[in-house]
mmCIF file with all atom_site columns, C-alpha atoms and ligand atoms in Angstrom:
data_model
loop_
_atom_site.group_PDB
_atom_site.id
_atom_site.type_symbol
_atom_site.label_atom_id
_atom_site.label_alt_id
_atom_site.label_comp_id
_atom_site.label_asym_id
_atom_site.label_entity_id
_atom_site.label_seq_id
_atom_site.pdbx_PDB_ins_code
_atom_site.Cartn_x
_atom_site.Cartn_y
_atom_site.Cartn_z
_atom_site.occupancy
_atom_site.B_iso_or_equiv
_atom_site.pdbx_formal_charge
_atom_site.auth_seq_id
_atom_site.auth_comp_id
_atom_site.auth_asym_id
_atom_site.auth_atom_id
_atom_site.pdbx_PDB_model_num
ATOM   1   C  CA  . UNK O 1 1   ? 84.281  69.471  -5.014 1.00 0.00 ? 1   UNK O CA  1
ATOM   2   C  CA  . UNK O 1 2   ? 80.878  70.659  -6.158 1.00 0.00 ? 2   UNK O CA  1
ATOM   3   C  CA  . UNK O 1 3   ? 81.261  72.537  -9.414 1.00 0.00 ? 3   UNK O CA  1
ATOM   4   C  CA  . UNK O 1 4   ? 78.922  75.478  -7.342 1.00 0.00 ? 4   UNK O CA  1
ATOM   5   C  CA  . UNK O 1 5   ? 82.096  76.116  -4.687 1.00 0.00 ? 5   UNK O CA  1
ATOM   6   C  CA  . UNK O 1 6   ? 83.913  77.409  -6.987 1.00 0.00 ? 6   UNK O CA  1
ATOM   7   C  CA  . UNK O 1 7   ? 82.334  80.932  -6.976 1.00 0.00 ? 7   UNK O CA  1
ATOM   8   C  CA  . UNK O 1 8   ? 82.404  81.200  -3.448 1.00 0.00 ? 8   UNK O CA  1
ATOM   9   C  CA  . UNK O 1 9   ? 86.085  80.096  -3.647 1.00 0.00 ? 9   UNK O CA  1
ATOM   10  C  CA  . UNK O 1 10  ? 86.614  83.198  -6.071 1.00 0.00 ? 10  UNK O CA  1
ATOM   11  C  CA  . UNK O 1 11  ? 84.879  85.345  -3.866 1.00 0.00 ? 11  UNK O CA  1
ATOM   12  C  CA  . UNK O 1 12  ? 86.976  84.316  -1.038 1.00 0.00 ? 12  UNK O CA  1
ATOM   13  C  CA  . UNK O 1 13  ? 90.482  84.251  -2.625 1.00 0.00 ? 13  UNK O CA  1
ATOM   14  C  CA  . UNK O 1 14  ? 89.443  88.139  -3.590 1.00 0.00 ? 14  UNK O CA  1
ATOM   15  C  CA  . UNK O 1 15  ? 88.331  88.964  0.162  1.00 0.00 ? 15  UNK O CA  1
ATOM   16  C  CA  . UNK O 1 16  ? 91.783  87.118  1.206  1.00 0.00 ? 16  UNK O CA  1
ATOM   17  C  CA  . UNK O 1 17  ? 93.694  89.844  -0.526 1.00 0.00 ? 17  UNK O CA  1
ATOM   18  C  CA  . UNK O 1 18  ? 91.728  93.084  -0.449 1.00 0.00 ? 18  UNK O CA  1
ATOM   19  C  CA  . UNK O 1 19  ? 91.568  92.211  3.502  1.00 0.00 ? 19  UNK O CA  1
ATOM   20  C  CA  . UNK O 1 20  ? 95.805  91.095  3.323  1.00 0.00 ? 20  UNK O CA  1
ATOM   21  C  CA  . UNK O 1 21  ? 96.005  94.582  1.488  1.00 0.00 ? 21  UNK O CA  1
ATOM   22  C  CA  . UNK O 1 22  ? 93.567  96.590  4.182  1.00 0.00 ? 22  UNK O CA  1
ATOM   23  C  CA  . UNK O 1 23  ? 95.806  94.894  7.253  1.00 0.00 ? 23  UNK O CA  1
ATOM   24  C  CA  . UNK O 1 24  ? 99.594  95.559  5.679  1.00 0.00 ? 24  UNK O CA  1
ATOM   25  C  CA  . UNK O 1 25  ? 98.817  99.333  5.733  1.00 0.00 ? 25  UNK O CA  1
ATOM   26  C  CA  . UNK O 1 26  ? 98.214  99.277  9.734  1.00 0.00 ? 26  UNK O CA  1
ATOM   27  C  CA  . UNK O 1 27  ? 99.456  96.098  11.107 1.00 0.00 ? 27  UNK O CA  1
ATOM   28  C  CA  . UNK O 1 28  ? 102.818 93.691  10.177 1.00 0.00 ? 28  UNK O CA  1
ATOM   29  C  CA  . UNK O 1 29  ? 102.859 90.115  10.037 1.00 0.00 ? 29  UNK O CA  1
ATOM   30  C  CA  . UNK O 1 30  ? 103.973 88.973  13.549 1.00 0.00 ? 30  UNK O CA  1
ATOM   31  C  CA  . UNK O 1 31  ? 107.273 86.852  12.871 1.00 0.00 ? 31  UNK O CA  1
ATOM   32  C  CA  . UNK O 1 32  ? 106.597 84.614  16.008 1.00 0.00 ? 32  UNK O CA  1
ATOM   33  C  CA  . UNK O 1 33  ? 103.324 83.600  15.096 1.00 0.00 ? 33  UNK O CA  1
ATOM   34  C  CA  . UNK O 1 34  ? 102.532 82.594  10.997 1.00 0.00 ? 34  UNK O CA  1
ATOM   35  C  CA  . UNK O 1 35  ? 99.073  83.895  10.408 1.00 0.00 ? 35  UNK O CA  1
ATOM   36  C  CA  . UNK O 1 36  ? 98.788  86.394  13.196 1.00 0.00 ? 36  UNK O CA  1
ATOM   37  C  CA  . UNK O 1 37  ? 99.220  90.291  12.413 1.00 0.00 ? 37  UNK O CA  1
ATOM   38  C  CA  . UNK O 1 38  ? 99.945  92.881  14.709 1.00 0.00 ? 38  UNK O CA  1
ATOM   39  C  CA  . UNK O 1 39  ? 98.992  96.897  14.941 1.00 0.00 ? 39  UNK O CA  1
ATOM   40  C  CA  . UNK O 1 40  ? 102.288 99.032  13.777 1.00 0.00 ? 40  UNK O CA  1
ATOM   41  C  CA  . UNK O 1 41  ? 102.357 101.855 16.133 1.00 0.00 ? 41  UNK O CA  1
ATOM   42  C  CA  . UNK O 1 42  ? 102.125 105.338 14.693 1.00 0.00 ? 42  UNK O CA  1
ATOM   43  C  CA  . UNK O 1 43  ? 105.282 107.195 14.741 1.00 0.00 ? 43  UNK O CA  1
ATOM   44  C  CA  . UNK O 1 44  ? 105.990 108.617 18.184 1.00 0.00 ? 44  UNK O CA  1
ATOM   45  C  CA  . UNK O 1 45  ? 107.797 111.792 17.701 1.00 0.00 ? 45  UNK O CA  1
ATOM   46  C  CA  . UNK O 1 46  ? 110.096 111.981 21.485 1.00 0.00 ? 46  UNK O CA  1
ATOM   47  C  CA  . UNK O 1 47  ? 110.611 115.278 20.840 1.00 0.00 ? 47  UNK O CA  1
ATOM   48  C  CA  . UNK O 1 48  ? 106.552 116.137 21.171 1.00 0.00 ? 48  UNK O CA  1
ATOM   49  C  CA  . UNK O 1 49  ? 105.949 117.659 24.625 1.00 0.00 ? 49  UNK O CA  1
ATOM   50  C  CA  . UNK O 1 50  ? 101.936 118.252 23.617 1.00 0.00 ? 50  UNK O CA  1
ATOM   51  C  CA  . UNK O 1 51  ? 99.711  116.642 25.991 1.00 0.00 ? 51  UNK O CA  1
ATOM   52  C  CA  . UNK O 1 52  ? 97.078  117.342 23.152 1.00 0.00 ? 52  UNK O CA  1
ATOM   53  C  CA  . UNK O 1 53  ? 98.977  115.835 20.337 1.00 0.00 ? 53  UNK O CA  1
ATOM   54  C  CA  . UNK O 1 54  ? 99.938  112.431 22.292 1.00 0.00 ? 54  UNK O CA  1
ATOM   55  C  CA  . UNK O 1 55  ? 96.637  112.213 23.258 1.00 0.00 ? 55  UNK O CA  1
ATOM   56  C  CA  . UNK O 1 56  ? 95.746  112.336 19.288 1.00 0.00 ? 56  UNK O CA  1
ATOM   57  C  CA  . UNK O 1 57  ? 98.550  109.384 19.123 1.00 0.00 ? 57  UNK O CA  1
ATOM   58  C  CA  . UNK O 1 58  ? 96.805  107.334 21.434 1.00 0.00 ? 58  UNK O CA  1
ATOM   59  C  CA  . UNK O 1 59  ? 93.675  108.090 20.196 1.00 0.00 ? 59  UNK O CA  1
ATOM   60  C  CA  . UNK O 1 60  ? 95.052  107.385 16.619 1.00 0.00 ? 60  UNK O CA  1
ATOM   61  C  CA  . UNK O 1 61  ? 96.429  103.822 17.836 1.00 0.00 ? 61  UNK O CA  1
ATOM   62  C  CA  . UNK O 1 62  ? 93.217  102.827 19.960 1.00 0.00 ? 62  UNK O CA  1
ATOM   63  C  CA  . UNK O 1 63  ? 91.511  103.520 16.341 1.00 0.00 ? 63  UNK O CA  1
ATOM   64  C  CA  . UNK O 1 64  ? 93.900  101.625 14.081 1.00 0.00 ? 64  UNK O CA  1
ATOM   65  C  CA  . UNK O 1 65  ? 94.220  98.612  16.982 1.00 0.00 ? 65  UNK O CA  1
ATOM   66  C  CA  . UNK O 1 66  ? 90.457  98.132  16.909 1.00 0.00 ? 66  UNK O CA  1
ATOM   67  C  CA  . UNK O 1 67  ? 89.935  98.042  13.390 1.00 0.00 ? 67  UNK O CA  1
ATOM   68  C  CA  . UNK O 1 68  ? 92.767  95.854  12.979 1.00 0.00 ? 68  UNK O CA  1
ATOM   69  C  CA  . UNK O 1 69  ? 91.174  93.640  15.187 1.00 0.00 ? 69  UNK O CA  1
ATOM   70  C  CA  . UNK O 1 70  ? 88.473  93.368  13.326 1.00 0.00 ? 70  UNK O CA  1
ATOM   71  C  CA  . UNK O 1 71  ? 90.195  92.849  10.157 1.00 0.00 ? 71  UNK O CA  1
ATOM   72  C  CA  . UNK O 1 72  ? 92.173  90.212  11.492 1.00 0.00 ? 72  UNK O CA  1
ATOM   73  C  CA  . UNK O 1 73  ? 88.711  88.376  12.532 1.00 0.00 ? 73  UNK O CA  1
ATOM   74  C  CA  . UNK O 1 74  ? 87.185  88.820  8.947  1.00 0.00 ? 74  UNK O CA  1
ATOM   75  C  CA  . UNK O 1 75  ? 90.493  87.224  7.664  1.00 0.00 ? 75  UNK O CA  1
ATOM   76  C  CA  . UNK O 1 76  ? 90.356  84.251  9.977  1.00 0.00 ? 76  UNK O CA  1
ATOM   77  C  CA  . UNK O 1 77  ? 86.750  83.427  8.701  1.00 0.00 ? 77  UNK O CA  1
ATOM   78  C  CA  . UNK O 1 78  ? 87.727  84.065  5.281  1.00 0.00 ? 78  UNK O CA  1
ATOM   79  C  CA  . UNK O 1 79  ? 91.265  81.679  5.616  1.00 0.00 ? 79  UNK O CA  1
ATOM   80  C  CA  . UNK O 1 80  ? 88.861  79.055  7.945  1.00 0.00 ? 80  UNK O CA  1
ATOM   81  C  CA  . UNK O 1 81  ? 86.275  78.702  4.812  1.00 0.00 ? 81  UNK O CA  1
ATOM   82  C  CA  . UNK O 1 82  ? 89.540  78.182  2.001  1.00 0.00 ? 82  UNK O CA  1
ATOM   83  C  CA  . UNK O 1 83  ? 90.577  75.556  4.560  1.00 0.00 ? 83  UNK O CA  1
ATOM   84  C  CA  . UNK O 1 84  ? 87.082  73.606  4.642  1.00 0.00 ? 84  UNK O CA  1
ATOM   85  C  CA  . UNK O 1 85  ? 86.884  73.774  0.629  1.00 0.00 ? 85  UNK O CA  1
ATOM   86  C  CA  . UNK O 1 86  ? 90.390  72.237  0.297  1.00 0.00 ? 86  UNK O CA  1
ATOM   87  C  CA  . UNK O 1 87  ? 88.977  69.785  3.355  1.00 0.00 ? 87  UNK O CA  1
ATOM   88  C  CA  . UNK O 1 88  ? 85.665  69.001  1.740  1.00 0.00 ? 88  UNK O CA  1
ATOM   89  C  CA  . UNK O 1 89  ? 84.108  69.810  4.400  1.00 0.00 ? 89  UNK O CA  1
ATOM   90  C  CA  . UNK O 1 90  ? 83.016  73.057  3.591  1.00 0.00 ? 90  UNK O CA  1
ATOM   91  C  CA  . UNK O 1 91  ? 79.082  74.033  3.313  1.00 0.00 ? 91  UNK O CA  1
ATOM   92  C  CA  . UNK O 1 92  ? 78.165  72.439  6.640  1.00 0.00 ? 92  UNK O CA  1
ATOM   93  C  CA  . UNK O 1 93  ? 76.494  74.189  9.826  1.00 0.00 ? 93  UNK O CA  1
ATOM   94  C  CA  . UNK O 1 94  ? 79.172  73.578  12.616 1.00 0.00 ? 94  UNK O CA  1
ATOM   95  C  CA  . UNK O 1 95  ? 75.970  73.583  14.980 1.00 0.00 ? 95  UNK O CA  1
ATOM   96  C  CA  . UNK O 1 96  ? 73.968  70.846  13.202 1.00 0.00 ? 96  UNK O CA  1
ATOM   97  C  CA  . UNK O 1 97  ? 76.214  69.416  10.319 1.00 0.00 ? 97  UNK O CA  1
ATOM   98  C  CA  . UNK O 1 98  ? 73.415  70.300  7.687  1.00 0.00 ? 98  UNK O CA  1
ATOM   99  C  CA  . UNK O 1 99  ? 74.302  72.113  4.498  1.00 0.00 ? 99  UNK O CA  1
ATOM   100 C  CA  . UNK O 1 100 ? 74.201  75.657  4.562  1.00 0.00 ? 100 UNK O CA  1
ATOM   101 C  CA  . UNK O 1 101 ? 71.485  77.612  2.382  1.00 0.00 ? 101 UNK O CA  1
ATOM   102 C  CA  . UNK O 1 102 ? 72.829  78.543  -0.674 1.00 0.00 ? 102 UNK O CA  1
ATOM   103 C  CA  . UNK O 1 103 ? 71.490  81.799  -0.448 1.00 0.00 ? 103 UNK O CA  1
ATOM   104 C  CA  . UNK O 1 104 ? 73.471  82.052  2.901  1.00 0.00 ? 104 UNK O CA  1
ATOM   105 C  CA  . UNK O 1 105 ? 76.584  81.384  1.005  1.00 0.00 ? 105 UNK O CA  1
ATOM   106 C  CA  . UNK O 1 106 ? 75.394  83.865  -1.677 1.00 0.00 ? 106 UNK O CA  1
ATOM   107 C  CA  . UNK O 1 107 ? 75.395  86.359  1.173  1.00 0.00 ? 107 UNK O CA  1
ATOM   108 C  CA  . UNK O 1 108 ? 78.796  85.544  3.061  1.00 0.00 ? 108 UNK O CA  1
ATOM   109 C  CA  . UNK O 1 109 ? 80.745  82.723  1.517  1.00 0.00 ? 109 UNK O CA  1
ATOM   110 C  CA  . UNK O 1 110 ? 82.375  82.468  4.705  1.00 0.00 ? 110 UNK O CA  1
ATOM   111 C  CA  . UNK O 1 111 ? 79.336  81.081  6.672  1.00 0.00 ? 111 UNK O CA  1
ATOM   112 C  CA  . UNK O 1 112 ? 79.981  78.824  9.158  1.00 0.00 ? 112 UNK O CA  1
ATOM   113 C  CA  . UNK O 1 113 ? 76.322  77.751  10.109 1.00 0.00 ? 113 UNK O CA  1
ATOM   114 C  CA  . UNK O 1 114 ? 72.872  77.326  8.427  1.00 0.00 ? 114 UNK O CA  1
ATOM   115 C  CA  . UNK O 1 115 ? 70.119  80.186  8.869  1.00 0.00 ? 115 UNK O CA  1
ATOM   116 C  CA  . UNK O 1 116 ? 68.667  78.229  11.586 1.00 0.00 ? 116 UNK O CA  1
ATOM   117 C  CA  . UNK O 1 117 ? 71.536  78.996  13.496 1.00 0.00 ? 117 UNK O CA  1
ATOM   118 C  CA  . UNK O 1 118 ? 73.373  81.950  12.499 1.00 0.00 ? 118 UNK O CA  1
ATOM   119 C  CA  . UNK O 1 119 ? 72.296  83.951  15.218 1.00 0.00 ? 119 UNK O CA  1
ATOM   120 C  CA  . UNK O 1 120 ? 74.628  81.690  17.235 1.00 0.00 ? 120 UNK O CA  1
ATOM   121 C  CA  . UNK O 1 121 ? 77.655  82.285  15.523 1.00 0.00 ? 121 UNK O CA  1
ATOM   122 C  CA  . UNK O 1 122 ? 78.324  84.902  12.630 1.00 0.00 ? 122 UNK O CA  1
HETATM 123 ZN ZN1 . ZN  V 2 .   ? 72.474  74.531  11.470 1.00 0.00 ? 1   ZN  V ZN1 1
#
C-alpha cells in the first residue's frame, strides 16, 4: 500500500465513527441486515389526541428518516473506500480505471472517480 493512503485511511476511519456516532442517535442497526441502519421512530405518545402535535411527529420522523438516509449513503462511501484500501484497489476512477487526482482525494478521500468524471458519480 502506498505510504500516501495512509492519511486518507485516517481520515476515513475518523468519518467511519463520527458518521456511526451521528446515525446511533436516530437510527438502530437493523438485525436482519449487517451494515444496514434503520430510522428509530420518535416516541408516539397513544394517549395524544392533537391533530397538531402528530402532525409535528410525522413531520419530526420525515426529518430524521431523510437525514438518516443520507447518513447512511455517506457511510456506504466511506466503508466502500476502507474496502478498496484493504483490496488495493483503491485510488482508481471506476469510470476509466485511472488514478484519481490527489488533490481529489485531498478533498473527499472517499472518491470513487477522477475529476474528469466526477460529475458522473459523487
Ligand atoms: Zn476517470
Amino acid at each position: 500500500m502506498p505510504m500516501v493512503w495512509d492519511k486518507y485511511k485516517a481520515s476515513l476511519l475518523e468519518e467511519k465513527s463520527k458518521l456511526e456516532k451521528e446515525l446511533s442517535l436516530i437510527a438502530r442497526k437493523n438485525p436482519e441486515h449487517p451494515g444496514e441502519w434503520e430510522v428509530k421512530a420518535p416516541d408516539m405518545n397513544p394517549m395524544v389526541s392533537d391533530q397538531s402535535e402528530l402532525a409535528d411527529m410525522f413531520e419530526e420522523l420525515e426529518i430524521q428518516t431523510g437525514l438518516e438516509v443520507q447518513l447512511e449513503e455517506r457511510l456506504k462511501h466511506v466503508t466502500g473506500a476502507l474496502k478498496r484500501i484493504e483490496e488495493n484497489s483503491y485510488g482508481k476512477c471506476s469510470v476509466c480505471g485511472k488514478n484519481i487526482e490527489e488533490k481529489r482525494l485531498d478533498a473527499n478521500p472517499f472518491a470513487e472517480t477522477c475529476i474528469k468524471h466526477m460529475e458522473a458519480y459523487i
